Each structure stands twice: as structure tokens, then as C-alpha cells.
Tab-separated table of C-alpha atoms in Angstrom:
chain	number	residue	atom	x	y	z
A	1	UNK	CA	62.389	84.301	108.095
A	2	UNK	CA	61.556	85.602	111.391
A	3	UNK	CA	61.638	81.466	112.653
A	4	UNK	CA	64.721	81.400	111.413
A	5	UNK	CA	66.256	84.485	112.976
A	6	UNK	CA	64.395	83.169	116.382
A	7	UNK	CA	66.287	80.226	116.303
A	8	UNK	CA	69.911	81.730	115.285
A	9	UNK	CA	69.705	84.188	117.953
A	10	UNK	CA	68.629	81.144	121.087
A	11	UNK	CA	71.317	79.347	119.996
A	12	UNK	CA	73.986	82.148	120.414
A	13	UNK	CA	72.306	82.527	123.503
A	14	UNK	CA	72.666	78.625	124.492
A	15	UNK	CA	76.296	78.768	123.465
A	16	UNK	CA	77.006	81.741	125.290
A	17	UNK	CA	75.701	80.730	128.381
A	18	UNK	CA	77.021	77.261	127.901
A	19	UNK	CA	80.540	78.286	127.395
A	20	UNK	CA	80.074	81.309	129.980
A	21	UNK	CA	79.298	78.408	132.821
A	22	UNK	CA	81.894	75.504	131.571
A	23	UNK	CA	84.512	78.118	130.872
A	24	UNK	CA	84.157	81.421	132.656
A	25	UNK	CA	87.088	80.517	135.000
A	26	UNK	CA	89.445	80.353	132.977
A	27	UNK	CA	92.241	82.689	132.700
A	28	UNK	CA	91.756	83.585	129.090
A	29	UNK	CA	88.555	84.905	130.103
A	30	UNK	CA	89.165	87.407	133.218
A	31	UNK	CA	88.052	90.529	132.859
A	32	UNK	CA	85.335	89.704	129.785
A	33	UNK	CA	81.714	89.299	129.950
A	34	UNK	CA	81.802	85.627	130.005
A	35	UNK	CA	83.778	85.455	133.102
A	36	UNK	CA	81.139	88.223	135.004
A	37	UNK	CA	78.092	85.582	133.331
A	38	UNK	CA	79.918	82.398	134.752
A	39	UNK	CA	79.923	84.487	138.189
A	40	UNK	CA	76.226	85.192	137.930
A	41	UNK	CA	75.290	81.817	137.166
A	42	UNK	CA	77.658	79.961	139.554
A	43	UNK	CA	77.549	82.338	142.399
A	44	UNK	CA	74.722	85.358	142.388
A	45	UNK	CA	71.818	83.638	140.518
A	46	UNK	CA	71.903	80.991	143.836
A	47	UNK	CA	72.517	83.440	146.148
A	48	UNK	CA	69.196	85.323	144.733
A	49	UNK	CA	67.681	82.359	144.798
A	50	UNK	CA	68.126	81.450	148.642
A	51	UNK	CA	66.918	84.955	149.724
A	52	UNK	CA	63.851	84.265	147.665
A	53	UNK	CA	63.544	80.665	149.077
A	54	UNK	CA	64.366	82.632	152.471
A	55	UNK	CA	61.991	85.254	151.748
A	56	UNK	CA	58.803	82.687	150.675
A	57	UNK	CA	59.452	79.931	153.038
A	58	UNK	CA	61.837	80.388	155.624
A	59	UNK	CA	64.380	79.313	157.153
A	60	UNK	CA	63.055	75.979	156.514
A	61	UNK	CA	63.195	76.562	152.806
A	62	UNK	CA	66.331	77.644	152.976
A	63	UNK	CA	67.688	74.609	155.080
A	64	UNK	CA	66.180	72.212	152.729
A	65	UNK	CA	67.651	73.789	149.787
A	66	UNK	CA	70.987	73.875	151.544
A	67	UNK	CA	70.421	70.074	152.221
A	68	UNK	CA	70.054	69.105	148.802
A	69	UNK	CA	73.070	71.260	147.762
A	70	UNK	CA	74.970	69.084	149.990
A	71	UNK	CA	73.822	66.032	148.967
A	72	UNK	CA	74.387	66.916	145.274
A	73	UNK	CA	77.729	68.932	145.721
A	74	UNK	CA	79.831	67.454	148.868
A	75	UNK	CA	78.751	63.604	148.600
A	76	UNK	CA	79.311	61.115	146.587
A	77	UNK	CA	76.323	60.853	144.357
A	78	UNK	CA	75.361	59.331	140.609
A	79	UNK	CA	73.221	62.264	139.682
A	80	UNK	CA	75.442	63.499	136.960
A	81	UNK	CA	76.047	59.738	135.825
A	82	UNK	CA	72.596	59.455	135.349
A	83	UNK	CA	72.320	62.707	133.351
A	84	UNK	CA	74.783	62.017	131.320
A	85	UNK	CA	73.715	58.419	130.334
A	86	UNK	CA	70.114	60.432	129.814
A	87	UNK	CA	71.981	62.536	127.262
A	88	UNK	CA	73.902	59.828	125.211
A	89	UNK	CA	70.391	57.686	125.351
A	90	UNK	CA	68.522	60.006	124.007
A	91	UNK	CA	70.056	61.981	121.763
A	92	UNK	CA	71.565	58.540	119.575
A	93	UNK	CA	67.370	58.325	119.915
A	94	UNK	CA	66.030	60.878	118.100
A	95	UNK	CA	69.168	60.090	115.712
A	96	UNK	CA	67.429	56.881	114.653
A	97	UNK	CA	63.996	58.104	114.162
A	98	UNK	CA	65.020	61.287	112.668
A	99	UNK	CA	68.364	60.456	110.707
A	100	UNK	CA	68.355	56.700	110.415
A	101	UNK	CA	65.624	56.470	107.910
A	102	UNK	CA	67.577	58.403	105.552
A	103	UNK	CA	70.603	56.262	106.146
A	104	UNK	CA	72.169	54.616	103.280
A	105	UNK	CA	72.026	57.954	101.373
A	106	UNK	CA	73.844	59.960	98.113
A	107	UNK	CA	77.070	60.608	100.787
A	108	UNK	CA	76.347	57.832	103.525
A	109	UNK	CA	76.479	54.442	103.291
A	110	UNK	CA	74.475	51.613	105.848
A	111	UNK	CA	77.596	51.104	107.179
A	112	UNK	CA	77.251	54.028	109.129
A	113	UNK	CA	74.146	52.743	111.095
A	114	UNK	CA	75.963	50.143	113.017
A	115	UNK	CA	79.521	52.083	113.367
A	116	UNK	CA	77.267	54.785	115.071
A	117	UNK	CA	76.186	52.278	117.180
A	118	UNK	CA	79.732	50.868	118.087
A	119	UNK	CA	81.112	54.023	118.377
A	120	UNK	CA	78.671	55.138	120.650
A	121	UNK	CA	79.037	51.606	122.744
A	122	UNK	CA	83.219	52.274	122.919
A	123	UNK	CA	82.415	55.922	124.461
A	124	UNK	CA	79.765	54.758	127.426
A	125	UNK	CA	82.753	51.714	128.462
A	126	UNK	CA	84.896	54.919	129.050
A	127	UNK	CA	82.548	56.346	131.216
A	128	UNK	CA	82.200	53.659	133.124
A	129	UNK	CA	85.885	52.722	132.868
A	130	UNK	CA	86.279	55.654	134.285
A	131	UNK	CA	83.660	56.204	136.964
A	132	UNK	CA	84.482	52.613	138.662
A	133	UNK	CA	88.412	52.536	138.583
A	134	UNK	CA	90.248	53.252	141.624
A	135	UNK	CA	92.205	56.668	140.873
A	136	UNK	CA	94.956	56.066	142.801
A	137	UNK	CA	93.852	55.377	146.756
A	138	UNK	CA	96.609	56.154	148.792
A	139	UNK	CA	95.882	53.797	151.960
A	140	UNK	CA	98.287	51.975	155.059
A	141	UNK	CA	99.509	49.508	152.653
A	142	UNK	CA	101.362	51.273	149.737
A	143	UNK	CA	101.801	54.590	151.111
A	144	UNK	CA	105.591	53.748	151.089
A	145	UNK	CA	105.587	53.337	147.211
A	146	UNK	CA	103.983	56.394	146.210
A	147	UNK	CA	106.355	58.473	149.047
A	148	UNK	CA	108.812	56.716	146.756
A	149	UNK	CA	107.099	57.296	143.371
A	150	UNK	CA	106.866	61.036	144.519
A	151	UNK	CA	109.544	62.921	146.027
A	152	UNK	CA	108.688	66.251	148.040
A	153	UNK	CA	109.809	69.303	145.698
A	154	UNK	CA	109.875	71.477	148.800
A	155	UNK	CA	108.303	73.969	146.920
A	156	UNK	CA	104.415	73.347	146.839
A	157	UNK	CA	105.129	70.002	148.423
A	158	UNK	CA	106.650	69.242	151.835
A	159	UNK	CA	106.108	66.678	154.405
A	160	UNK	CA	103.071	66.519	156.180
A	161	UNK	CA	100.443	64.469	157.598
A	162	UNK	CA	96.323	63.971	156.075
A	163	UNK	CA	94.649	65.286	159.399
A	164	UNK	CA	91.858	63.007	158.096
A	165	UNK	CA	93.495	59.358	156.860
A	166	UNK	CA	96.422	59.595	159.862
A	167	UNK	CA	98.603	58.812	157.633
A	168	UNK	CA	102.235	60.737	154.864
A	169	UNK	CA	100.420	62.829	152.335
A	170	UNK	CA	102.514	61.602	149.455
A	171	UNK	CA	103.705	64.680	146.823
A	172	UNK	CA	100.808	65.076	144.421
A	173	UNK	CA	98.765	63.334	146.757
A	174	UNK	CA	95.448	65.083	147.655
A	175	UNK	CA	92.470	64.395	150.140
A	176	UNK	CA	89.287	64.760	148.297
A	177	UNK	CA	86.211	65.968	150.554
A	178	UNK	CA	83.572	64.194	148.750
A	179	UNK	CA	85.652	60.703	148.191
A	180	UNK	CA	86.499	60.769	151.794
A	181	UNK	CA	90.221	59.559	150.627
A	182	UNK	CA	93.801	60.353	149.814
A	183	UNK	CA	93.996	60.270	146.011
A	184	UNK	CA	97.801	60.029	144.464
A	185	UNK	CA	98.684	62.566	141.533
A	186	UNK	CA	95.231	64.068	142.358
A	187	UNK	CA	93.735	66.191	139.390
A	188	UNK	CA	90.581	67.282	140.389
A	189	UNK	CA	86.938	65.589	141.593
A	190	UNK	CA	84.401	65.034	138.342
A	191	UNK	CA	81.248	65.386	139.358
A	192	UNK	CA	80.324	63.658	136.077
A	193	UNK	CA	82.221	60.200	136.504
A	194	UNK	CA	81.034	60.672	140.218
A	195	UNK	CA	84.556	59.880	141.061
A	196	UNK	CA	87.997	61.510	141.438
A	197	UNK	CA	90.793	61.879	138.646
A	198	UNK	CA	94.257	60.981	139.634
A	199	UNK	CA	97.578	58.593	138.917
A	200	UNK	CA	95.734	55.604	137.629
A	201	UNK	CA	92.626	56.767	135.828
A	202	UNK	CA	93.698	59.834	134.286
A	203	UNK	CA	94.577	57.779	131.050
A	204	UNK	CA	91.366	56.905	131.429
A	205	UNK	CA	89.110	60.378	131.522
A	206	UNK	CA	91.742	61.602	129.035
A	207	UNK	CA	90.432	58.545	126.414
A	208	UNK	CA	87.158	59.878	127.826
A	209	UNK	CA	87.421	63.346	126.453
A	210	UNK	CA	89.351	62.488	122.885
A	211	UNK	CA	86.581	59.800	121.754
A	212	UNK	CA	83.486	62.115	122.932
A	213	UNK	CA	84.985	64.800	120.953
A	214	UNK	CA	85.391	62.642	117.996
A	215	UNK	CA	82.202	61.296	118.374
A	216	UNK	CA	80.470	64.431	118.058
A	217	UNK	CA	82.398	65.208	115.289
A	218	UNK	CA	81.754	62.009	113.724
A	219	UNK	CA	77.623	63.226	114.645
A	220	UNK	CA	77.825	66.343	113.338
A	221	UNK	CA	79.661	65.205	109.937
A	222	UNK	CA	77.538	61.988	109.677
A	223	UNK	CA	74.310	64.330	109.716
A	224	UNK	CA	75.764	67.056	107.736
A	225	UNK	CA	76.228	64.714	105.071
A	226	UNK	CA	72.526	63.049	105.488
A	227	UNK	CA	71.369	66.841	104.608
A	228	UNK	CA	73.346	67.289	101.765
A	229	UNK	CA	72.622	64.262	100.209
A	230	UNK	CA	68.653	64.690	100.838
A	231	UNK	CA	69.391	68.072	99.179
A	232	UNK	CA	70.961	66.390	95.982
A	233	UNK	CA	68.411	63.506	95.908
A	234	UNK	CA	65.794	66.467	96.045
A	235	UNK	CA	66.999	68.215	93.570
A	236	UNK	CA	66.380	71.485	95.518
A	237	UNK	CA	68.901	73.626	94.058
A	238	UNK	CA	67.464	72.756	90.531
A	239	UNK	CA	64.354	73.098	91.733
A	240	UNK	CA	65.285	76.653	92.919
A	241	UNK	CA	67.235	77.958	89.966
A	242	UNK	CA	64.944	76.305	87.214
A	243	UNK	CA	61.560	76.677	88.542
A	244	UNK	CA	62.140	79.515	91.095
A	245	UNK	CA	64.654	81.652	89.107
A	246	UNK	CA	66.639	82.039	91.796
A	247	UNK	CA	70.342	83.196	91.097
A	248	UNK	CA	72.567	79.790	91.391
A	249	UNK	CA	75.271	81.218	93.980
A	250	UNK	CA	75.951	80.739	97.329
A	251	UNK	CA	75.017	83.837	98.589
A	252	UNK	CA	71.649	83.931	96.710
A	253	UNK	CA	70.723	80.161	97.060
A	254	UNK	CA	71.629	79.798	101.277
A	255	UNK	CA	68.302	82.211	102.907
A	256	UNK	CA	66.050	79.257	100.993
A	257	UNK	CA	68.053	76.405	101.496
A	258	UNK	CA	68.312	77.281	105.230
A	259	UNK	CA	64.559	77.771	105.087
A	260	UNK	CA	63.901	74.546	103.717
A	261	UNK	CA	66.269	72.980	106.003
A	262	UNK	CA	64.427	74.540	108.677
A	263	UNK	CA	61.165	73.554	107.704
A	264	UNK	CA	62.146	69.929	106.522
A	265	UNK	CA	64.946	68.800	108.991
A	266	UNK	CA	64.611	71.138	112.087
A	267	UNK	CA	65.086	68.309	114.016
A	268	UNK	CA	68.301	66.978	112.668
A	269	UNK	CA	69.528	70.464	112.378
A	270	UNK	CA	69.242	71.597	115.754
A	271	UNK	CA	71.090	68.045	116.816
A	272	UNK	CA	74.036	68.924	114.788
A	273	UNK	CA	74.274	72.679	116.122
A	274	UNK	CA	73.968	70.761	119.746
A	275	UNK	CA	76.791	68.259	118.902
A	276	UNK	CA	78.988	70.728	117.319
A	277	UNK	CA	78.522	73.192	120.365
A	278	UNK	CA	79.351	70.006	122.815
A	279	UNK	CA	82.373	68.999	120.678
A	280	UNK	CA	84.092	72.394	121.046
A	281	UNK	CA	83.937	72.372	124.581
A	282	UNK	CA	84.936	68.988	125.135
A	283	UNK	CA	87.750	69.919	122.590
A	284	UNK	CA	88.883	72.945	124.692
A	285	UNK	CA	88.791	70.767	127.874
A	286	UNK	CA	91.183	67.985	126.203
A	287	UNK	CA	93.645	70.565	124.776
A	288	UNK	CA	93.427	71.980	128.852
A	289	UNK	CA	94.409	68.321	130.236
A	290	UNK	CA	96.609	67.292	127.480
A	291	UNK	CA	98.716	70.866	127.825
A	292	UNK	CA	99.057	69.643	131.706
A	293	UNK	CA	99.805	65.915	130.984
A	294	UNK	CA	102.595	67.194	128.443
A	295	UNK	CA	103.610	69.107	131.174
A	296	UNK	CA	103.542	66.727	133.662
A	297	UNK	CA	101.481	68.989	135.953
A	298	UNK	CA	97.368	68.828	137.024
A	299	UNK	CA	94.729	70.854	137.599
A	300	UNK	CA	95.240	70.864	141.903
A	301	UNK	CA	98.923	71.741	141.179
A	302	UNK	CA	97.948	74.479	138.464
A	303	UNK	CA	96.225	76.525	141.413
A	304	UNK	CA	98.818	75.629	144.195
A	305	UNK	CA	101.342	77.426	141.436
A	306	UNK	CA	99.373	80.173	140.977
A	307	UNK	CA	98.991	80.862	144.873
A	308	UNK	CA	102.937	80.451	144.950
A	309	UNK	CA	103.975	82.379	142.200
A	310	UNK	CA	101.480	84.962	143.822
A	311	UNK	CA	102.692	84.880	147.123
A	312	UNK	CA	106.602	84.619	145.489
A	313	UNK	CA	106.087	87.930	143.925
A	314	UNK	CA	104.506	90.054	146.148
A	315	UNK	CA	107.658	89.431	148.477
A	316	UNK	CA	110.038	90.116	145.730
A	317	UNK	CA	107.790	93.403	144.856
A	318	UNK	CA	108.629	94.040	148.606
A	319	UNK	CA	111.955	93.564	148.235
A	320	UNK	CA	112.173	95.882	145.848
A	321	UNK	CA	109.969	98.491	146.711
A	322	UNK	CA	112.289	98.591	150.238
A	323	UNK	CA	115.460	98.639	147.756
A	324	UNK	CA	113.683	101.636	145.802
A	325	UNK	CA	113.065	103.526	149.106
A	326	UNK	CA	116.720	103.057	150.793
A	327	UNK	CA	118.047	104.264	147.257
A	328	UNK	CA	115.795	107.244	146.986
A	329	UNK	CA	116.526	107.853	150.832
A	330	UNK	CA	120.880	107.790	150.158
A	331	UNK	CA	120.354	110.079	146.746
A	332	UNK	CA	118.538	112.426	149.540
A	333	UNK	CA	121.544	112.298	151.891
A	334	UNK	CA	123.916	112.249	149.303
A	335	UNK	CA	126.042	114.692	147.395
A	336	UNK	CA	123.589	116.545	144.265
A	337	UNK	CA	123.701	114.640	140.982
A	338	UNK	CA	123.489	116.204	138.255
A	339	UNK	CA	119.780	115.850	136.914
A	340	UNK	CA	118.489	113.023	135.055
A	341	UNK	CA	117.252	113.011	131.303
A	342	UNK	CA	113.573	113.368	130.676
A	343	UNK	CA	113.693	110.463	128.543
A	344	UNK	CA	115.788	108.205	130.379
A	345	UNK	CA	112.867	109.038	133.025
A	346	UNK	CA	110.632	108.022	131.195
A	347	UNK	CA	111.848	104.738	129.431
A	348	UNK	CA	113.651	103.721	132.758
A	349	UNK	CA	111.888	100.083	134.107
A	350	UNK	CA	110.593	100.468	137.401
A	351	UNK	CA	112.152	98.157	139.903
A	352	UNK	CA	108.234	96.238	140.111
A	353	UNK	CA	108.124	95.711	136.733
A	354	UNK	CA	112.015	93.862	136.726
A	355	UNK	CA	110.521	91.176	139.553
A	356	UNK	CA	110.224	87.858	137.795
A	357	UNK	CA	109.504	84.516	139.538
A	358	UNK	CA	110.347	81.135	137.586
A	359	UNK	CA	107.933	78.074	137.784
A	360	UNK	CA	110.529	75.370	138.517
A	361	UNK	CA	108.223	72.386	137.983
A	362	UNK	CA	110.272	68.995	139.344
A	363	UNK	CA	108.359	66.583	138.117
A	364	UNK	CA	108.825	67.852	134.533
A	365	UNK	CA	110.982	65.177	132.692
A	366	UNK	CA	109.942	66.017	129.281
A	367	UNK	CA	107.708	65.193	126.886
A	368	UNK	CA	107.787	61.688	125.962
A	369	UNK	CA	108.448	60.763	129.939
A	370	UNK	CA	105.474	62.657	131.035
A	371	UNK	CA	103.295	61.057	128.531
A	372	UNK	CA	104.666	57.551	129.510
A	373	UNK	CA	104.080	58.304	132.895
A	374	UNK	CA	100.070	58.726	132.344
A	375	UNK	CA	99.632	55.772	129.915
A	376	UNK	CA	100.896	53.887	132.162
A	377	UNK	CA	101.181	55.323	135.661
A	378	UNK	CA	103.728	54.407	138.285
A	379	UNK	CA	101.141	51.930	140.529
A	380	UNK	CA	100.634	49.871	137.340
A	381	UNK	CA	104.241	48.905	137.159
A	382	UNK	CA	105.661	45.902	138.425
A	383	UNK	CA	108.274	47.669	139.748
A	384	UNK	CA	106.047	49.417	142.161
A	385	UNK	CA	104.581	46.545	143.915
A	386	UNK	CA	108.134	44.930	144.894
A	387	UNK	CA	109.317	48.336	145.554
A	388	UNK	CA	109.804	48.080	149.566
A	389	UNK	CA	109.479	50.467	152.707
A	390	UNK	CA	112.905	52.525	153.540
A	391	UNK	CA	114.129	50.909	156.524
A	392	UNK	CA	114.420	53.385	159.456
């Protein structure tokens, strides 16, 4: 059993450390150990590693590794395309020879071989859908319609001009580094589709996300099933309780079923624990984009709230900290009061704790508008291309 215990324990690990570097940032996580991992492996680990590179070659080490950083972090490049193509390819693989030759089984039909197939087909024409649409260039020619599509809120949006294009920065609009261009409802940069996310393709990586998810479901199920039928066409558990006199429960029959799974079908085991792992994060990062497309908000303007909201209550904690100190400052001066409670003391708010700022997100219209307005985005409408420049 001490294989099998080897194996549980690496992949915790792998999970952890997945989950720590895909999800440390976010805010349910501040403050726990997966958000100090995520900082280890994002920021310290490389940091250690360039003083060693420093430390063994030189500055010329160092350079070279800061080269290739730039070339895989701050240009456009299909690196992570490629990878990811590497990981459909070969895991649907070792799939067939592992899983296929089981396949029709006691639970699975042969169906299943070519709807694996298709359904693996549908989710790389979203990837590429996705990595080769435009996202929503904002150039010379329809920058009128989107300063149209897009009113200024005033708030986290004002009037101003790209210092790089020359030209209106739309509301929404955002100029990604790596693109080189002004993107319109800008999201964020995926390093995956090698591309950015905004106002025309985010129906797009949002297809993206909900048919990888099912699709590892569907993987995970589909060999789940394979096992279980290979255990009924085995007749392990009578094997087991006949021959073995082992007791027939759960509790008593699972150390050698999971033994014999583990010596029978490690392979197709360890590619269900991998799709089940990748299908939980992918789930977690769809219920993140669908809670901002509900909300008619994205990931650039999530962070441009949270450094307003910031910045909007550490005035109003100012404010009334000043307030607090002119009151305390007239009780001095003024006539004795009679003293106050204990426990009124003591239950009494604090002026801090009474400052509340409100989110007043514009471009909220409600549920069913915001969801219309990412099927099928403002640029796609015929409306928008006879929509004309205001005249003076």
C-alpha cells in the first residue's frame, strides 16, 4: 500500500500547487497558505533563480534569462498555443491506447469513441476561434462608434487620449502592451489564446471555458465508467468476497479495489484524477467570468474598482477621523457632560467603521441586457456600422 499512499499524497501535492499558482490571487484566498505559495512560485522562486543565474554566470546569464522572459511574457508569442495543443494531443492519445480498447464496455457503448472524438474537435475550433478573432481593435476608423457604444462614467472612466495609438481611449477601452493596440471592453491579455479578450471575442473564450469544462467532465465520467464496467466484467468483487473472504462493504472492499485499480489501470486512473483536477479549475474560472458578464463588468475594470473604492475610502476615513478630532476637541472646550455609560462605550460604532463607499457600476443594465450584450456585442450590430461621427 505504500505505492498507493505515494501516489495520493503527489497528487495533493500537484493540486495544491496547481491551484496555489492559477488561483493564489484571488481574494478568497488572502491571507492563506495558498496565496503565500502562489507568491513563491510567481514572484520569489524567479527571483532566487536570477541570483543563482547571477551568481553562476553573470550578468550575462542573467541578461539572457531576462531576454527570454521578455520574449515569452511582453510579446506576442504562440508558446502557450503550442502547449496547449501538446496537452489536448496527447492526452486524447494515451486515451485511445489505454481506454479505447475497452470501449464498447458493460456501461459504455462504441458510440462513445467517435463523440470523444467530435467533442474534442468542437473544443480545439474554440481555441482557435478564439486565438484568431479580432477582440475588438479600436483603430482611426470606428473610434467614433465605440465613443458612442461607451459613454464615460466619470468615475473610473474619463476622457483621455492612448499616449501610444494618438488617438480617444473609448470607456472600457484598454491598450494592451503585448498586442501593441487599443482593445474595446478590454478584459484581460490570455497568454494561452496568445491574444487579448475584449467586446467581440469574449463570447468566444467564454464558449471556450464552458465546453473544456464539460469535456473533462465528459473524460473523467467516460473513464470512470470504463473502470467500473472492467470491474463488473471481472468479476472482482466476487472474486474478493467468494474466494478472498473479504467482507462485501464499501469500507472493507475499497483498500483492494483501489489496489487493483492501481496495479491494472494506473494509467487511466491517473488521467481521470488529471482531468478532474483541470475541470475544477476551469470551472472556478467560468463561474469568475460569468459572475462579471452577469454583471456587466471585466476583469481590467474589477481592479480599477478596487483601486477606487480604495482610494474612496481612505478619504472618507479622513473625513471622519478630522470630524472625530474637531468633536473630541469642542467636548474639551465645552461645558462637562455628564459621563458616558461603560456599555454605550463599548457598543458605540466608531466613526471608521460607519464609512461605506457604493460601487455604482453604469454600465450595469441587468441581467438579461448584459448577457445580450456579450452574445452579441455592440460592433456586431448593424446598427453600429451606420452609426455616424457627432458632428462638431
Amino acid at each position: 500500500m505504500a505505492v498507493q499512499w505515494l501516489l495520493l499524497c503527489h497528487g495533493l501535492v500537484t493540486l495544491l500547487v496547481v491551484v496555489s499558482f492559477l488561483c493564489g490571487q484571488w481574494p478568497i484566498f488572502d491571507g492563506t497558505p495558498i496565496q503565500r505559495i502562489h507568491r513563491f512560485l510567481t514572484f520569489g522562486a524567479y527571483d532566487y533563480f536570477l541570483r543563482l543565474i547571477g551568481y553562476v554566470f553573470g550578468s550575462k546569464g542573467t541578461n539572457m534569462v531576462l531576454a527570454i522572459e521578455s520574449f515569452c511574457c511582453d510579446r506576442p508569442n504562440p508558446i502557450l498555443q503550442v502547449i496547449y495543443l501538446a496537452i489536448v494531443g496527447i492526452t486524447y492519445y494515451i486515451i485511445t491506447i489505454s481506454t479505447f480498447k475497452y470501449v464498447p464496455g458493460y456501461y459504455l457503448s462504441g458510440i462513445h469513441r467517435y463523440t470523444s472524438f467530435l467533442a474534442v474537435t468542437v473544443g480545439v475550433l474554440l481555441f482557435l476561434l478564439t486565438s484568431f478573432s479580432d477582440p475588438g481593435t479600436v483603430n482611426a476608423d470606428n473610434i467614433h462608434r465605440y465613443l458612442s457604444a461607451y459613454p464615460y462614467d466619470n468615475i473610473i472612466y474619463s476622457e483621455k487620449e492612448c499616449s501610444t495609438c494618438k488617438i480617444l481611449k473609448p470607456a472600457r477601452s484598454k491598450h494592451c502592451s503585448i498586442c501593441d493596440r487599443c482593445v474595446a471592453r478590454f478584459d484581460h491579455h490570455c497568454g494561452w489564446m496568445n491574444n487579448c479578450i475584449g467586446e467581440r471575442n469574449t463570447r468566444y473564450f467564454m464558449a471556450f471555458l464552458l465546453w473544456h469544462f464539460f469535456l473533462c467532465v465528459y473524460g473523467a465520467v467516460a473513464i470512470g465508467l470504463v473502470l467500473a464496467g472492467q470491474l463488473k466484467e471481472l468479476k472482482v468483487v466476487y472474486i474478493l468476497t467468494v474466494y478472498y473472504g473479504v467482507e462485501n462493504s464499501f469500507f472493507g472492499l475499497a483498500p483492494y479495489v483501489i489496489q487493483w485499480i492501481l496495479g491494472s489501470y494506473n494509467t487511466q486512473l491517473l488521467i481521470m484524477v488529471f482531468l478532474s483536477i483541470v475541470c475544477l479549475l476551469l470551472g472556478g474560472f467560468f463561474g469568475y467570468h460569468a459572475k462579471l458578464c452577469i454583471t456587466n463588468t471585466t476583469t481590467n475594470e474589477t481592479f480599477k474598482w478596487q483601486e477606487y473604492i480604495s482610494w474612496q475610502r481612505k478619504a472618507s476615513e479622513a473625513k471622519a477621523s478630522a470630524a472625530a478630532l474637531r468633536a473630541s476637541m469642542d467636548g474639551l472646550s465645552s461645558e462637562r457632560k455628564p459621563p458616558e455609560s461603560k456599555w454605550r462605550t463599548i457598543f458605540r460604532r466608531s466613526r471608521l467603521e460607519q464609512v461605506q463607499v457604493v460601487k455604482n457600476n453604469t454600465y450595469d443594465h441587468g441581467f438579461l441586457h448584459n448577457i445580450h450584450e456579450v452574445i452579441f456585442p455592440f460592433s456586431s450590430r448593424p446598427s453600429f456600422s451606420r452609426s455616424k461621427p457627432k458632428s462638431g
